[in-house]
Every structure is written in structure tokens, then in C-alpha cells.
GROMACS .gro file of C-alpha atoms in nm:
model
  198
    1MET     CA    1  -2.931  -5.424  -1.523
    2GLY     CA    2  -2.923  -5.715  -1.769
    3ALA     CA    3  -3.110  -5.756  -2.094
    4LEU     CA    4  -3.324  -6.030  -1.940
    5ASP     CA    5  -3.445  -5.798  -1.665
    6THR     CA    6  -3.531  -5.532  -1.921
    7VAL     CA    7  -3.734  -5.780  -2.123
    8VAL     CA    8  -3.912  -5.896  -1.806
    9VAL     CA    9  -3.997  -5.538  -1.711
   10VAL     CA   10  -4.128  -5.457  -2.060
   11ILE     CA   11  -4.337  -5.775  -2.071
   12ALA     CA   12  -4.474  -5.705  -1.726
   13ALA     CA   13  -4.561  -5.352  -1.829
   14GLU     CA   14  -4.738  -5.464  -2.145
   15SER     CA   15  -4.931  -5.737  -1.969
   16GLY     CA   16  -5.043  -5.496  -1.700
   17GLY     CA   17  -5.179  -5.261  -1.958
   18GLY     CA   18  -4.990  -4.955  -1.834
   19SER     CA   19  -4.650  -4.795  -1.858
   20PHE     CA   20  -4.373  -4.950  -1.646
   21LEU     CA   21  -4.259  -4.597  -1.551
   22VAL     CA   22  -4.594  -4.522  -1.392
   23SER     CA   23  -4.618  -4.852  -1.211
   24PRO     CA   24  -4.266  -5.000  -1.200
   25GLY     CA   25  -4.206  -5.360  -1.112
   26LEU     CA   26  -4.040  -5.475  -0.794
   27GLY     CA   27  -3.728  -5.593  -0.978
   28LEU     CA   28  -3.672  -5.253  -1.140
   29MET     CA   29  -3.707  -5.080  -0.807
   30ILE     CA   30  -3.456  -5.314  -0.643
   31TRP     CA   31  -3.202  -5.272  -0.923
   32THR     CA   32  -3.246  -4.893  -0.923
   33LEU     CA   33  -3.198  -4.878  -0.548
   34ALA     CA   34  -2.895  -5.110  -0.567
   35LEU     CA   35  -2.732  -4.900  -0.841
   36PHE     CA   36  -2.802  -4.579  -0.651
   37LEU     CA   37  -2.651  -4.718  -0.332
   38PHE     CA   38  -2.348  -4.849  -0.523
   39THR     CA   39  -2.299  -4.510  -0.691
   40MET     CA   40  -2.322  -4.330  -0.358
   41TRP     CA   41  -2.073  -4.574  -0.205
   42VAL     CA   42  -1.824  -4.515  -0.491
   43LEU     CA   43  -1.867  -4.138  -0.468
   44ASN     CA   44  -1.824  -4.150  -0.090
   45LYS     CA   45  -1.501  -4.351  -0.121
   46VAL     CA   46  -1.348  -4.175  -0.422
   47ALA     CA   47  -1.497  -3.838  -0.512
   48PHE     CA   48  -1.626  -3.683  -0.189
   49PRO     CA   49  -1.292  -3.703   0.001
   50ARG     CA   50  -1.111  -3.535  -0.289
   51ILE     CA   51  -1.376  -3.265  -0.315
   52ALA     CA   52  -1.359  -3.205   0.061
   53GLU     CA   53  -0.978  -3.190   0.047
   54ALA     CA   54  -0.986  -2.942  -0.243
   55LEU     CA   55  -1.239  -2.725  -0.061
   56GLU     CA   56  -1.025  -2.734   0.255
   57LYS     CA   57  -0.714  -2.631   0.060
   58ARG     CA   58  -0.904  -2.347  -0.105
   59ALA     CA   59  -1.038  -2.227   0.231
   60ASN     CA   60  -0.687  -2.237   0.383
   61ALA     CA   61  -0.544  -2.044   0.087
   62ILE     CA   62  -0.813  -1.777   0.118
   63ARG     CA   63  -0.755  -1.752   0.495
   64ASP     CA   64  -0.377  -1.719   0.441
   65ASN     CA   65  -0.432  -1.446   0.180
   66ILE     CA   66  -0.659  -1.252   0.415
   67GLU     CA   67  -0.406  -1.277   0.699
   68ALA     CA   68  -0.123  -1.165   0.469
   69ALA     CA   69  -0.332  -0.869   0.349
   70GLU     CA   70  -0.406  -0.770   0.710
   71ARG     CA   71  -0.034  -0.787   0.797
   72GLN     CA   72   0.058  -0.574   0.496
   73ARG     CA   73  -0.211  -0.323   0.586
   74GLY     CA   74  -0.074  -0.298   0.940
   75GLU     CA   75   0.278  -0.246   0.808
   76ALA     CA   76   0.153   0.018   0.565
   77ASP     CA   77  -0.027   0.201   0.847
   78GLU     CA   78   0.290   0.199   1.059
   79LEU     CA   79   0.498   0.330   0.769
   80LEU     CA   80   0.242   0.601   0.701
   81GLU     CA   81   0.251   0.713   1.064
   82GLU     CA   82   0.632   0.720   1.057
   83TYR     CA   83   0.628   0.911   0.729
   84ARG     CA   84   0.386   1.169   0.870
   85GLY     CA   85   0.600   1.206   1.181
   86ARG     CA   86   0.910   1.268   0.972
   87LEU     CA   87   0.722   1.519   0.756
   88LYS     CA   88   0.607   1.703   1.067
   89GLU     CA   89   0.963   1.707   1.195
   90ALA     CA   90   1.087   1.843   0.860
   91ARG     CA   91   0.826   2.122   0.871
   92GLU     CA   92   0.928   2.211   1.226
   93GLN     CA   93   1.291   2.228   1.115
   94ALA     CA   94   1.191   2.456   0.828
   95ASP     CA   95   0.999   2.684   1.069
   96ASP     CA   96   1.302   2.693   1.298
   97ILE     CA   97   1.527   2.787   1.007
   98VAL     CA   98   1.293   3.070   0.912
   99ALA     CA   99   1.280   3.199   1.271
  100ARG     CA  100   1.660   3.190   1.301
  101ALA     CA  101   1.698   3.362   0.965
  102ARG     CA  102   1.457   3.638   1.070
  103LYS     CA  103   1.638   3.685   1.398
  104ALA     CA  104   1.977   3.698   1.225
  105SER     CA  105   1.844   3.952   0.976
  106GLU     CA  106   1.698   4.172   1.253
  107THR     CA  107   2.023   4.154   1.447
  108ALA     CA  108   2.221   4.248   1.138
  109LYS     CA  109   1.988   4.544   1.070
  110ALA     CA  110   2.018   4.669   1.426
  111GLU     CA  111   2.398   4.650   1.422
  112ALA     CA  112   2.413   4.812   1.081
  113ALA     CA  113   2.193   5.103   1.192
  114SER     CA  114   2.433   5.182   1.476
  115GLU     CA  115   2.747   5.167   1.262
  116GLY     CA  116   2.632   5.368   0.965
  117LYS     CA  117   2.471   5.317   0.633
  118SER     CA  118   2.764   5.157   0.449
  119LYS     CA  119   2.843   4.917   0.728
  120ARG     CA  120   2.475   4.833   0.761
  121GLU     CA  121   2.447   4.750   0.391
  122GLU     CA  122   2.751   4.522   0.411
  123LEU     CA  123   2.611   4.338   0.712
  124VAL     CA  124   2.265   4.304   0.556
  125ALA     CA  125   2.417   4.169   0.235
  126ALA     CA  126   2.629   3.923   0.433
  127ALA     CA  127   2.325   3.818   0.637
  128ARG     CA  128   2.127   3.765   0.317
  129ARG     CA  129   2.400   3.550   0.173
  130ASP     CA  130   2.424   3.349   0.496
  131ILE     CA  131   2.047   3.309   0.511
  132GLU     CA  132   2.026   3.199   0.149
  133THR     CA  133   2.315   2.956   0.191
  134GLU     CA  134   2.173   2.809   0.511
  135THR     CA  135   1.823   2.794   0.364
  136ARG     CA  136   1.945   2.619   0.047
  137ARG     CA  137   2.145   2.371   0.252
  138SER     CA  138   1.852   2.301   0.484
  139LEU     CA  139   1.605   2.272   0.198
  140GLU     CA  140   1.828   2.021   0.023
  141ARG     CA  141   1.860   1.821   0.344
  142ILE     CA  142   1.481   1.826   0.399
  143ARG     CA  143   1.410   1.735   0.036
  144LYS     CA  144   1.656   1.446   0.053
  145GLU     CA  145   1.496   1.313   0.374
  146VAL     CA  146   1.145   1.338   0.227
  147ALA     CA  147   1.258   1.167  -0.096
  148ASP     CA  148   1.439   0.887   0.092
  149LEU     CA  149   1.141   0.829   0.322
  150THR     CA  150   0.902   0.817   0.026
  151VAL     CA  151   1.111   0.562  -0.161
  152ILE     CA  152   1.164   0.343   0.149
  153ALA     CA  153   0.796   0.351   0.243
  154THR     CA  154   0.684   0.273  -0.112
  155GLU     CA  155   0.930  -0.015  -0.150
  156LYS     CA  156   0.820  -0.163   0.184
  157VAL     CA  157   0.449  -0.138   0.101
  158THR     CA  158   0.476  -0.263  -0.259
  159ARG     CA  159   0.761  -0.507  -0.176
  160LYS     CA  160   0.947  -0.431  -0.498
  161SER     CA  161   1.236  -0.213  -0.608
  162LEU     CA  162   1.154   0.103  -0.798
  163ASP     CA  163   1.299   0.193  -1.135
  164ASP     CA  164   1.434   0.541  -1.211
  165ASP     CA  165   1.103   0.674  -1.352
  166ASP     CA  166   0.900   0.554  -1.050
  167HIS     CA  167   1.167   0.690  -0.816
  168LYS     CA  168   1.162   1.036  -0.980
  169ARG     CA  169   0.779   1.046  -0.988
  170LEU     CA  170   0.745   0.953  -0.619
  171VAL     CA  171   1.009   1.205  -0.514
  172ASP     CA  172   0.835   1.482  -0.711
  173GLU     CA  173   0.498   1.396  -0.552
  174ALA     CA  174   0.647   1.386  -0.201
  175LEU     CA  175   0.825   1.718  -0.249
  176GLY     CA  176   0.500   1.869  -0.374
  177GLU     CA  177   0.337   1.791  -0.037
  178VAL     CA  178   0.594   1.994   0.160
  179ASP     CA  179   0.526   2.368   0.159
  180PHE     CA  180   0.861   2.520   0.062
  181SER     CA  181   0.694   2.842  -0.058
  182MET     CA  182   0.679   2.971   0.302
  183LEU     CA  183   1.057   2.976   0.317
  184GLY     CA  184   1.078   3.173  -0.005
  185GLY     CA  185   0.815   3.420   0.122
  186GLU     CA  186   0.995   3.479   0.451
  187ARG     CA  187   1.324   3.529   0.274
  188GLY     CA  188   1.161   3.767   0.031
  189GLU     CA  189   1.032   3.977   0.322
  190ASN     CA  190   1.371   3.991   0.488
  191GLY     CA  191   1.595   4.017   0.186
  192GLY     CA  192   1.383   4.137  -0.101
  193GLY     CA  193   1.590   3.938  -0.353
  194GLY     CA  194   1.777   3.621  -0.434
  195GLY     CA  195   1.611   3.308  -0.568
  196GLU     CA  196   1.592   2.969  -0.407
  197GLY     CA  197   1.892   2.769  -0.523
  198SER     CA  198   1.826   2.395  -0.525
   0.00000   0.00000   0.00000
């Protein structure tokens, strides 16, 4: 709006005896409407498309992040199920080892009773050694499987390699979940001595 129009509006306001804001002149209204329409046209051509494009990009990025999180959650659930299955299998193997050890010990005791005290003691001692050796070997194998599964599952879920401290911590936590004390208790009943060697 030019200086001439401003002067005209002020003069018109003074001659009317009231404020030009309360009763604006026709010229001011036309210029205000023209400037508003021009501003809206500029915004519609320049600013609004960029704002809409930025909002669309942001919405797509959020949607992609949600889909990626859902995929990772599905993968984590699958790995957890596999991990639980392997743990169950390891426990079943441990139970089988205990049952075989008990059976071997009972067989050795029965044979020893029929062949005399000295022979019986030799067979029981040999059975204890065999049981301890087999138990140690099996425990090591089970611990290694649990540790390997824990590291693989963690690396897949977190999608990064683990350093030595993280690796050791995860292995210790995984081994803590498996109940190895049952094996020691069964061997203690059958043999009465010998520690777990691992």
C-alpha cells in the first residue's frame, strides 16, 4: 500500500470523526484483501508444497521405522522360541545322562555284590569314574551349546558383534538358567564323592 493511500485513509478517518480501524475505508479493505490473496497465492505455490512434502517424508520414515521394528520383533520371537527349544533339548539330554548313570551304577553294584566285596569296590570305583567323565563331557557339551545359542541369538537381535566382556556376561547368565545342580545331586547319591570338573 502506497504512501498516498495511507494519507487518504488517515484524512478520511479524521474527516469522518472516527478511527479508520473501526470504520475502514473501501480502499483499505480492497488493498488488505488483495495483499491477503497475494500472500495466500505465494504460500500455496511455494511454502505449502514443501511443507506437505516434508510431512509426507516424515510419515513415510515413521511408517518404515514401525515396520522395521515389527520385523525385528518377529525375528526376536522366533529366536527366543528356538532358544527355548534348544534349552529344553539340553535339559532332556541331561536327564538322560543322569538316568543312564544311575542304571550303570546299579548294574555295577549288582555285579559287584555277586563277585565279592573287593571286586564290587573296583567296579563301583570304575563306574564312578566313568560317570564323572561322561557327566563332565556332557556338561561341557551342553554348556557350549547354551553359550553358542545365547551369543548367536543376542547378535541377531541386537545386530552387532559382541566384545569379550559382553560375551562372557551373556554366557554366564545363560549357564545360570540351566539347572546343573541336579546332575551333581544325582551323582552325589550314587557315588558319594567327586566334584564336578568343568
